[in-house]
Short mmCIF file of C-alpha atoms and ligand atoms in Angstrom, two decimals:
data_model
loop_
_atom_site.label_atom_id
_atom_site.label_comp_id
_atom_site.label_asym_id
_atom_site.label_seq_id
_atom_site.Cartn_x
_atom_site.Cartn_y
_atom_site.Cartn_z
CA MET A 1347 70.37 -119.25 -112.98
CA LEU A 1348 70.27 -122.72 -114.47
CA SER A 1349 69.14 -122.73 -118.11
CA GLU A 1350 65.77 -124.25 -118.98
CA THR A 1351 67.54 -127.11 -120.77
CA ARG A 1352 69.69 -127.89 -117.75
CA ILE A 1353 66.66 -127.78 -115.46
CA ARG A 1354 64.77 -130.21 -117.72
CA GLU A 1355 67.78 -132.53 -117.96
CA ALA A 1356 68.44 -132.46 -114.22
CA LEU A 1357 64.81 -133.22 -113.38
CA LYS A 1358 64.93 -136.43 -115.43
CA ARG A 1359 66.81 -138.18 -112.66
CA PRO A 1360 64.72 -140.10 -110.14
CA LYS A 1361 64.09 -138.58 -106.72
CA PHE A 1362 66.68 -139.32 -104.06
CA ASP A 1363 66.06 -142.66 -102.40
CA PRO A 1364 67.05 -142.73 -99.64
CA PRO A 1365 66.45 -138.99 -99.39
CA TRP A 1366 69.23 -136.48 -98.74
CA ARG A 1367 68.40 -135.39 -95.24
CA SER A 1368 68.48 -131.70 -94.38
CA GLU A 1369 71.33 -132.39 -91.97
CA PRO A 1370 72.77 -135.74 -93.04
CA LEU A 1371 73.49 -138.03 -90.12
CA LEU A 1372 77.21 -138.04 -90.89
CA GLY A 1373 78.48 -134.49 -91.40
CA GLY A 1374 81.81 -135.40 -92.95
CA THR A 1375 83.05 -138.67 -94.41
CA TYR A 1376 84.71 -141.68 -92.81
CA ASP A 1377 87.03 -144.21 -94.43
CA GLU A 1378 89.66 -146.81 -93.52
CA GLU A 1379 91.92 -144.17 -92.00
CA GLU A 1380 89.44 -143.47 -89.18
CA VAL A 1381 88.79 -147.20 -88.75
CA GLU A 1382 92.51 -147.95 -88.48
CA ALA A 1383 93.08 -145.09 -86.03
CA ALA A 1384 90.24 -146.37 -83.82
CA VAL A 1385 91.47 -149.97 -83.93
CA ALA A 1386 95.03 -148.90 -83.11
CA ALA A 1387 93.77 -146.93 -80.09
CA ILE A 1388 91.76 -149.91 -78.85
CA ARG A 1389 94.78 -152.20 -79.33
CA ASP A 1390 96.88 -149.77 -77.32
CA ALA A 1391 94.25 -149.67 -74.56
CA SER A 1392 94.12 -153.46 -74.33
CA ASP A 1393 97.49 -153.33 -72.56
CA ILE A 1394 96.44 -153.65 -68.89
CA SER A 1395 99.12 -151.22 -67.79
CA LYS A 1396 97.63 -148.55 -70.09
CA GLY A 1397 93.87 -149.05 -70.51
CA PHE A 1398 91.82 -146.11 -71.68
CA GLY A 1399 92.75 -143.37 -69.28
CA PHE A 1400 93.23 -140.95 -67.67
CA SER A 1401 93.55 -138.30 -70.37
CA ALA A 1402 95.83 -140.75 -72.10
CA PRO A 1403 97.55 -140.11 -75.42
CA PRO A 1404 96.38 -139.25 -78.00
CA ILE A 1405 93.89 -137.01 -76.13
CA PRO A 1406 96.50 -134.30 -75.39
CA ASP A 1407 97.77 -134.62 -78.97
CA PHE A 1408 94.28 -134.02 -80.30
CA GLU A 1409 93.86 -131.04 -77.97
CA GLN A 1410 97.15 -129.53 -79.09
CA ALA A 1411 96.40 -130.11 -82.76
CA PHE A 1412 92.97 -128.51 -82.35
CA ALA A 1413 94.39 -125.50 -80.48
CA ALA A 1414 97.02 -125.07 -83.19
CA TYR A 1415 94.32 -125.30 -85.87
CA CYS A 1416 92.27 -122.54 -84.17
CA GLY A 1417 95.27 -120.49 -83.14
CA SER A 1418 94.14 -120.62 -79.51
CA LYS A 1419 96.44 -121.10 -76.53
CA HIS A 1420 94.46 -124.01 -75.08
CA ALA A 1421 91.97 -126.66 -76.10
CA VAL A 1422 90.17 -128.96 -73.68
CA ALA A 1423 88.44 -132.07 -75.05
CA VAL A 1424 85.03 -132.99 -73.67
CA ASN A 1425 82.46 -135.70 -74.36
CA SER A 1426 79.98 -133.39 -76.09
CA ALA A 1427 79.36 -129.70 -76.68
CA GLY A 1428 76.46 -129.55 -74.22
CA PRO A 1429 78.61 -130.09 -71.10
CA GLY A 1430 81.12 -127.62 -72.55
CA LEU A 1431 78.42 -124.96 -72.72
CA ASP A 1432 77.41 -125.84 -69.16
CA MET A 1433 81.02 -125.42 -68.02
CA ALA A 1434 81.19 -122.04 -69.76
CA MET A 1435 78.13 -120.78 -67.91
CA ARG A 1436 79.16 -122.32 -64.57
CA PHE A 1437 82.55 -120.65 -64.86
CA LEU A 1438 80.72 -117.30 -64.58
CA LYS A 1439 79.32 -118.16 -61.09
CA LEU A 1440 76.01 -116.53 -61.92
CA GLU A 1441 73.92 -115.18 -59.09
CA PRO A 1442 70.11 -115.15 -59.22
CA GLY A 1443 69.02 -112.42 -61.64
CA ASP A 1444 72.32 -112.33 -63.51
CA GLU A 1445 71.66 -112.04 -67.22
CA VAL A 1446 73.18 -113.66 -70.28
CA ILE A 1447 72.28 -112.40 -73.75
CA VAL A 1448 71.79 -115.25 -76.18
CA PRO A 1449 70.28 -115.16 -79.68
CA ALA A 1450 66.69 -116.41 -79.84
CA VAL A 1451 67.27 -117.96 -83.26
CA ASN A 1452 69.30 -120.77 -81.80
CA TYR A 1453 69.49 -124.42 -80.99
CA GLN A 1454 68.25 -125.20 -77.47
CA ALA A 1455 71.69 -126.03 -76.03
CA ALA A 1456 73.10 -122.57 -75.28
CA PRO A 1457 69.96 -121.13 -73.64
CA LEU A 1458 69.55 -124.32 -71.62
CA ALA A 1459 73.12 -123.88 -70.38
CA VAL A 1460 72.21 -120.40 -69.10
CA LEU A 1461 69.21 -121.87 -67.34
CA GLY A 1462 71.23 -124.74 -65.89
CA ALA A 1463 73.77 -122.37 -64.38
CA GLY A 1464 71.04 -120.34 -62.69
CA GLY A 1465 71.17 -117.35 -65.03
CA GLN A 1466 68.45 -115.27 -66.61
CA ILE A 1467 68.15 -115.65 -70.38
CA VAL A 1468 67.84 -112.40 -72.31
CA TRP A 1469 66.88 -113.05 -75.93
CA GLY A 1470 68.88 -111.14 -78.51
CA GLU A 1471 67.76 -110.40 -82.07
CA ILE A 1472 69.69 -111.53 -85.09
CA ASP A 1473 70.89 -109.80 -88.21
CA PRO A 1474 68.38 -111.07 -90.80
CA ARG A 1475 71.06 -111.39 -93.49
CA THR A 1476 73.63 -113.40 -91.52
CA PHE A 1477 71.36 -114.96 -88.83
CA GLU A 1478 74.03 -113.95 -86.28
CA LEU A 1479 73.41 -112.20 -82.94
CA ASP A 1480 73.03 -108.48 -83.67
CA PRO A 1481 75.57 -106.33 -81.75
CA ASN A 1482 73.23 -103.31 -81.86
CA ASP A 1483 70.46 -105.26 -80.16
CA VAL A 1484 72.96 -106.58 -77.59
CA ASP A 1485 74.05 -103.01 -76.94
CA ALA A 1486 70.43 -102.04 -76.25
CA LYS A 1487 69.80 -104.98 -73.94
CA ILE A 1488 72.85 -104.79 -71.68
CA THR A 1489 72.04 -103.93 -68.07
CA PRO A 1490 74.18 -103.77 -64.91
CA ARG A 1491 73.22 -107.44 -64.42
CA THR A 1492 74.59 -108.64 -67.78
CA ARG A 1493 77.35 -111.19 -67.19
CA ALA A 1494 78.00 -112.60 -70.66
CA ILE A 1495 77.24 -112.24 -74.36
CA PHE A 1496 76.64 -115.72 -75.71
CA PRO A 1497 76.48 -115.84 -79.53
CA VAL A 1498 76.18 -118.97 -81.61
CA HIS A 1499 78.20 -119.15 -84.84
CA MET A 1500 75.03 -119.72 -86.73
CA ASN A 1501 74.78 -122.51 -89.23
CA GLY A 1502 78.49 -122.65 -89.91
CA MET A 1503 79.49 -118.98 -90.09
CA SER A 1504 81.23 -116.77 -87.53
CA ALA A 1505 79.29 -114.37 -85.36
CA PRO A 1506 80.57 -110.74 -85.56
CA MET A 1507 83.00 -111.37 -82.70
CA ASP A 1508 84.94 -108.08 -82.73
CA ASP A 1509 81.73 -106.04 -82.62
CA LEU A 1510 80.29 -108.14 -79.80
CA ILE A 1511 83.56 -107.95 -77.83
CA GLU A 1512 83.58 -104.18 -78.33
CA VAL A 1513 80.00 -103.87 -77.02
CA GLY A 1514 80.99 -105.94 -73.97
CA ARG A 1515 83.96 -103.64 -73.32
CA ARG A 1516 81.88 -100.51 -73.65
CA HIS A 1517 79.49 -101.60 -70.89
CA PRO A 1518 81.66 -103.12 -68.16
CA HIS A 1519 79.90 -104.97 -65.36
CA PRO A 1520 80.17 -102.93 -62.13
CA LYS A 1521 81.98 -105.76 -60.33
CA HIS A 1522 83.32 -108.13 -62.99
CA GLY A 1523 84.51 -105.63 -65.62
CA PRO A 1524 84.23 -106.04 -69.41
CA ILE A 1525 81.42 -108.42 -70.32
CA PRO A 1526 82.94 -111.58 -71.79
CA VAL A 1527 81.86 -113.09 -75.10
CA ILE A 1528 81.45 -116.86 -74.94
CA SER A 1529 80.42 -118.61 -78.12
CA ASP A 1530 78.79 -121.80 -79.30
CA ALA A 1531 80.60 -123.07 -82.40
CA ALA A 1532 78.93 -126.48 -82.50
CA ARG A 1533 77.96 -125.97 -86.14
CA ALA A 1534 80.96 -123.95 -87.21
CA CYS A 1535 84.08 -126.01 -86.68
CA GLY A 1536 86.68 -124.82 -89.21
CA GLY A 1537 84.99 -121.53 -90.08
CA GLY A 1538 87.00 -118.33 -90.46
CA TYR A 1539 86.73 -114.74 -89.27
CA LYS A 1540 89.02 -111.83 -90.20
CA GLY A 1541 91.98 -114.07 -90.99
CA THR A 1542 91.55 -116.21 -87.86
CA LYS A 1543 89.71 -119.45 -87.26
CA ILE A 1544 86.56 -119.56 -85.17
CA GLY A 1545 87.76 -120.47 -81.68
CA LYS A 1546 90.35 -117.72 -81.38
CA LYS A 1547 88.19 -114.74 -80.36
CA GLY A 1548 86.27 -114.24 -77.14
CA LEU A 1549 86.77 -115.73 -73.68
CA MET A 1550 86.01 -119.27 -74.76
CA THR A 1551 84.48 -121.19 -77.66
CA VAL A 1552 82.69 -124.53 -77.52
CA PHE A 1553 82.74 -126.97 -80.46
CA SER A 1554 80.78 -130.15 -81.13
CA PHE A 1555 81.96 -133.33 -82.82
CA HIS A 1556 78.48 -134.84 -82.83
CA THR A 1557 77.82 -137.16 -85.78
CA MET A 1558 76.05 -134.46 -87.85
CA LYS A 1559 78.68 -131.75 -87.45
CA ASN A 1560 81.51 -130.66 -89.73
CA MET A 1561 83.77 -133.33 -88.21
CA THR A 1562 82.95 -136.09 -85.74
CA THR A 1563 84.72 -138.20 -83.12
CA LEU A 1564 82.73 -141.43 -83.34
CA GLY A 1565 79.41 -139.63 -83.10
CA GLU A 1566 79.91 -137.64 -79.89
CA GLY A 1567 82.56 -135.28 -78.62
CA GLY A 1568 83.43 -131.66 -78.15
CA MET A 1569 86.22 -129.16 -77.55
CA ILE A 1570 86.62 -125.91 -75.66
CA THR A 1571 89.18 -123.40 -76.89
CA THR A 1572 90.47 -120.43 -74.90
CA ASP A 1573 93.47 -118.16 -74.48
CA ASP A 1574 92.69 -117.75 -70.78
CA ASP A 1575 94.71 -119.86 -68.33
CA ASP A 1576 92.02 -119.77 -65.63
CA VAL A 1577 89.31 -120.94 -68.01
CA GLU A 1578 91.55 -123.75 -69.19
CA ARG A 1579 92.36 -124.87 -65.66
CA TYR A 1580 88.70 -124.69 -64.64
CA CYS A 1581 87.42 -126.70 -67.63
CA ARG A 1582 90.19 -129.29 -67.46
CA SER A 1583 89.42 -129.82 -63.81
CA VAL A 1584 85.61 -129.85 -63.81
CA ARG A 1585 85.50 -132.26 -66.71
CA MET A 1586 86.94 -134.69 -64.13
CA TYR A 1587 85.13 -133.82 -60.85
CA GLY A 1588 86.79 -130.50 -60.20
CA ALA A 1589 89.38 -131.39 -57.52
CA GLU A 1590 92.20 -129.16 -58.82
CA VAL A 1591 90.05 -126.04 -58.61
CA GLU A 1592 87.99 -127.32 -55.65
CA GLU A 1593 84.75 -126.76 -57.55
CA TRP A 1594 81.69 -128.82 -58.34
CA GLY A 1595 82.48 -131.13 -61.24
CA THR A 1596 81.41 -134.25 -63.00
CA SER A 1597 82.84 -136.57 -65.63
CA ASN A 1598 82.82 -135.15 -69.16
CA VAL A 1599 85.93 -136.73 -70.61
CA MET A 1600 86.57 -137.84 -74.16
CA THR A 1601 87.99 -141.32 -74.76
CA LYS A 1602 91.32 -141.91 -76.44
CA VAL A 1603 89.63 -143.82 -79.26
CA GLN A 1604 87.60 -140.69 -80.06
CA ALA A 1605 90.73 -138.52 -79.90
CA ALA A 1606 92.58 -140.85 -82.28
CA VAL A 1607 89.75 -140.55 -84.79
CA GLY A 1608 89.52 -136.79 -84.13
CA LEU A 1609 93.14 -136.34 -85.22
CA VAL A 1610 92.30 -137.94 -88.56
CA GLN A 1611 89.07 -135.95 -88.99
CA LEU A 1612 90.84 -132.69 -88.12
CA ARG A 1613 93.36 -133.31 -90.92
CA LYS A 1614 90.43 -133.71 -93.31
CA LEU A 1615 88.33 -130.83 -91.97
CA ASP A 1616 89.55 -128.21 -94.44
CA SER A 1617 88.81 -130.50 -97.37
CA PHE A 1618 85.28 -131.11 -96.05
CA ILE A 1619 84.75 -127.36 -95.80
CA GLU A 1620 86.27 -126.74 -99.23
CA ALA A 1621 83.78 -129.24 -100.69
CA ARG A 1622 80.88 -127.61 -98.86
CA ARG A 1623 81.92 -124.15 -100.08
CA ARG A 1624 82.34 -125.26 -103.67
CA LEU A 1625 78.86 -126.80 -103.69
CA ALA A 1626 77.33 -123.75 -102.00
CA TYR A 1627 78.84 -121.33 -104.54
CA ALA A 1628 77.78 -123.51 -107.45
CA ARG A 1629 74.28 -123.67 -106.01
CA ASN A 1630 74.22 -119.88 -105.53
CA GLU A 1631 74.90 -119.47 -109.24
CA MET A 1632 72.26 -122.02 -110.22
CA LEU A 1633 69.62 -120.30 -108.07
CA ASP A 1634 70.60 -116.71 -108.75
CA GLY A 1635 67.53 -114.83 -109.99
CA LEU A 1636 64.93 -117.05 -108.32
CA ASP A 1637 62.99 -114.14 -106.82
CA GLU A 1638 61.23 -115.97 -103.98
CA ILE A 1639 64.45 -117.27 -102.43
CA VAL A 1640 67.03 -115.11 -100.62
CA LEU A 1641 70.37 -116.92 -100.94
CA PRO A 1642 72.92 -117.28 -98.10
CA TYR A 1643 74.93 -114.17 -97.35
CA GLU A 1644 78.63 -114.39 -96.52
CA PRO A 1645 80.31 -111.16 -95.35
CA THR A 1646 83.85 -110.72 -96.71
CA GLU A 1647 85.24 -110.98 -93.17
CA CYS A 1648 83.89 -114.53 -92.79
CA VAL A 1649 84.75 -117.91 -94.24
CA HIS A 1650 81.43 -119.76 -94.08
CA THR A 1651 81.61 -123.55 -93.64
CA TYR A 1652 78.05 -123.98 -95.02
CA TYR A 1653 77.23 -126.48 -92.31
CA LEU A 1654 73.72 -125.50 -93.37
CA TYR A 1655 72.87 -123.83 -96.67
CA SER A 1656 70.53 -121.29 -95.09
CA CYS A 1657 68.09 -119.34 -97.24
CA LEU A 1658 64.99 -117.25 -96.62
CA VAL A 1659 61.78 -117.28 -98.58
CA ARG A 1660 60.51 -113.87 -99.62
CA LYS A 1661 58.29 -112.17 -97.02
CA ASP A 1662 55.04 -113.01 -98.80
CA TRP A 1663 55.98 -116.71 -98.75
CA ALA A 1664 56.50 -116.85 -94.97
CA GLY A 1665 54.90 -119.57 -92.87
CA GLU A 1666 52.42 -121.83 -94.60
CA LYS A 1667 53.83 -121.40 -98.13
CA ARG A 1668 57.38 -122.01 -96.92
CA ASP A 1669 56.16 -125.15 -95.16
CA ARG A 1670 54.47 -126.34 -98.36
CA LEU A 1671 57.73 -125.83 -100.25
CA ILE A 1672 59.62 -127.92 -97.69
CA GLU A 1673 56.99 -130.65 -97.88
CA MET A 1674 57.07 -130.67 -101.69
CA MET A 1675 60.87 -130.87 -101.88
CA ASP A 1676 60.79 -133.88 -99.60
CA ARG A 1677 57.83 -135.71 -101.13
CA GLU A 1678 58.63 -135.16 -104.78
CA HIS A 1679 62.41 -135.13 -104.77
CA GLY A 1680 63.67 -136.71 -101.56
CA ILE A 1681 65.42 -133.47 -100.61
CA GLY A 1682 65.43 -132.55 -96.94
CA CYS A 1683 65.03 -128.93 -95.86
CA VAL A 1684 65.03 -127.77 -92.27
CA VAL A 1685 64.14 -124.63 -90.33
CA ALA A 1686 67.24 -123.95 -88.27
CA ASN A 1687 66.07 -122.44 -86.12
CA LYS A 1688 62.86 -120.86 -84.97
CA PRO A 1689 63.29 -118.82 -81.79
CA ALA A 1690 64.11 -121.39 -79.11
CA TYR A 1691 61.31 -120.09 -76.85
CA LEU A 1692 58.78 -121.21 -79.47
CA THR A 1693 60.06 -124.78 -79.52
CA ARG A 1694 60.92 -125.39 -75.83
CA ARG A 1695 58.30 -124.56 -73.24
CA ILE A 1696 60.83 -124.50 -70.41
CA LEU A 1697 62.59 -121.65 -72.20
CA ARG A 1698 59.32 -119.81 -72.87
CA ASP A 1699 58.22 -120.15 -69.25
CA HIS A 1700 61.59 -118.80 -68.12
CA THR A 1701 61.36 -115.67 -70.29
CA PRO A 1702 57.81 -114.33 -69.88
CA GLY A 1703 57.10 -111.16 -71.79
CA GLN A 1704 60.28 -111.35 -73.82
CA ARG A 1705 59.57 -111.30 -77.52
CA VAL A 1706 61.96 -110.83 -80.43
CA PRO A 1707 59.69 -110.10 -83.40
CA LEU A 1708 62.36 -110.07 -86.12
CA SER A 1709 63.59 -113.49 -85.01
CA GLU A 1710 60.02 -114.79 -85.10
CA GLU A 1711 59.65 -113.52 -88.65
CA ILE A 1712 62.92 -115.17 -89.69
CA GLY A 1713 61.69 -118.40 -88.10
CA GLU A 1714 58.77 -118.34 -90.53
CA ARG A 1715 60.97 -117.59 -93.55
CA MET A 1716 64.05 -119.73 -93.05
CA ILE A 1717 64.73 -122.79 -95.18
CA CYS A 1718 68.02 -124.69 -95.00
CA ILE A 1719 68.51 -126.96 -97.99
CA SER A 1720 70.51 -130.17 -97.78
CA LEU A 1721 74.23 -129.86 -98.49
CA HIS A 1722 77.05 -132.28 -97.71
CA PRO A 1723 80.73 -132.57 -98.66
CA ALA A 1724 80.11 -135.92 -100.34
CA MET A 1725 77.35 -134.56 -102.56
CA THR A 1726 78.16 -134.77 -106.28
CA ASP A 1727 77.83 -131.86 -108.71
CA ALA A 1728 75.00 -133.71 -110.48
CA GLU A 1729 73.14 -134.15 -107.18
CA ASN A 1730 73.66 -130.49 -106.39
CA GLU A 1731 72.27 -129.56 -109.81
CA TYR A 1732 69.24 -131.78 -109.25
CA ILE A 1733 68.61 -130.03 -105.92
CA ALA A 1734 68.79 -126.59 -107.54
CA ALA A 1735 66.55 -127.66 -110.44
CA SER A 1736 64.06 -129.18 -107.99
CA LEU A 1737 63.89 -126.00 -105.95
CA ILE A 1738 63.34 -123.86 -109.05
CA ASP A 1739 60.65 -126.26 -110.26
CA CYS A 1740 58.85 -126.42 -106.88
CA VAL A 1741 58.94 -122.64 -106.45
CA ARG A 1742 57.53 -122.06 -109.92
CA ARG A 1743 54.70 -124.47 -109.34
CA LEU A 1744 53.86 -122.87 -105.99
CA ARG A 1745 53.65 -119.38 -107.50
C1 PLP B 3020 74.61 -129.73 -82.12
C2 PLP B 3020 74.60 -128.47 -81.38
C3 PLP B 3020 74.90 -128.43 -80.01
C4 PLP B 3020 75.08 -129.67 -79.18
O1 PLP B 3020 76.20 -130.39 -79.49
P1 PLP B 3020 76.45 -131.78 -78.75
O2 PLP B 3020 77.89 -132.11 -79.05
O3 PLP B 3020 75.51 -132.76 -79.39
O4 PLP B 3020 76.20 -131.61 -77.31
C5 PLP B 3020 74.97 -127.20 -79.39
N1 PLP B 3020 74.75 -126.06 -80.07
C6 PLP B 3020 74.43 -126.06 -81.39
C7 PLP B 3020 74.23 -124.76 -82.09
C8 PLP B 3020 74.34 -127.26 -82.08
O5 PLP B 3020 74.02 -127.24 -83.38
#
């Protein structure tokens, strides 16, 4: 833990103004390299014989570079992660009553994709240390109607993919065989799992390049990775109206300007993650011993990207006291903290109405105890120290 002298020194600095948001609006950093790549792509498109499309270079180059980065056979660029998740669920051709198990502690996107494809959401519990979908709970909730296991790589760290895949194999669907694992890696671009990158395991993985994420393609964008040729063909086709597979489709393409910038961001991604990890470890040391706060847990099989620095407050600080801590950090120090996430059925009525009677009590408890404290690759060591000192100070005064 930070020494008393260091805490006092750190707290002498003025509060952050503007504040450090809990999830800063730019997840990585941008400089002239991205600007030049974008301008070059626009210049190239201003040739009337070339323009912006269709799937023009450097889109395929970006896809190949991303697939190589993840070690996957294919990568298909899309305009945002949301449509990628929709494609994943539509690929399953769900029939009424078909079930998809998705963690309740989740952003709204993945469960909404289940709903949009006509499936029945089944809420899975999480492991309270990792915040990842719990394979034992999935095992207990599989029925003959289960069509997919749909984990999210929560807050920047890999879900336990091998265990989830194994559960899916052990309970094959009567008609479709082993239950596929499809994952939402919107927050976890660049994370690692058992010597591989997130995006290698499971039937398909969906990434986001939204402005807040680990890397961004001009604020919006996404990628689907898969080793499966049919999935690749399906996604590539339905992102452009679906003619090749004679399926329903719409337009979900990425522009070549985005892809040009994506190539630059991808080259920087590991350095962004390295910076996030360094700050997270330093913060862990500075906060070690602060009894009311449970620090992030990183299993040895994972390389966490620390998209969010996700802590819990001790059980007796759940709810109102946690909320007071968040409010105090913001008001007194300009430090953003966020609850990512409460069970999605508590925040979106459409999801609650769709899943009557389904409760996941552990996830509800975690939703009252979670606190994700601002972290960003461009944060300085001094800023990180101020954040740790502020948290220690606020916690002590709330005791
Ligand atoms: C941001 C996010 C999404 C949505 O990504 P978009 O690219 O904005 O569509 C989906 N899932 C999770 C977990 C996210 O954090």
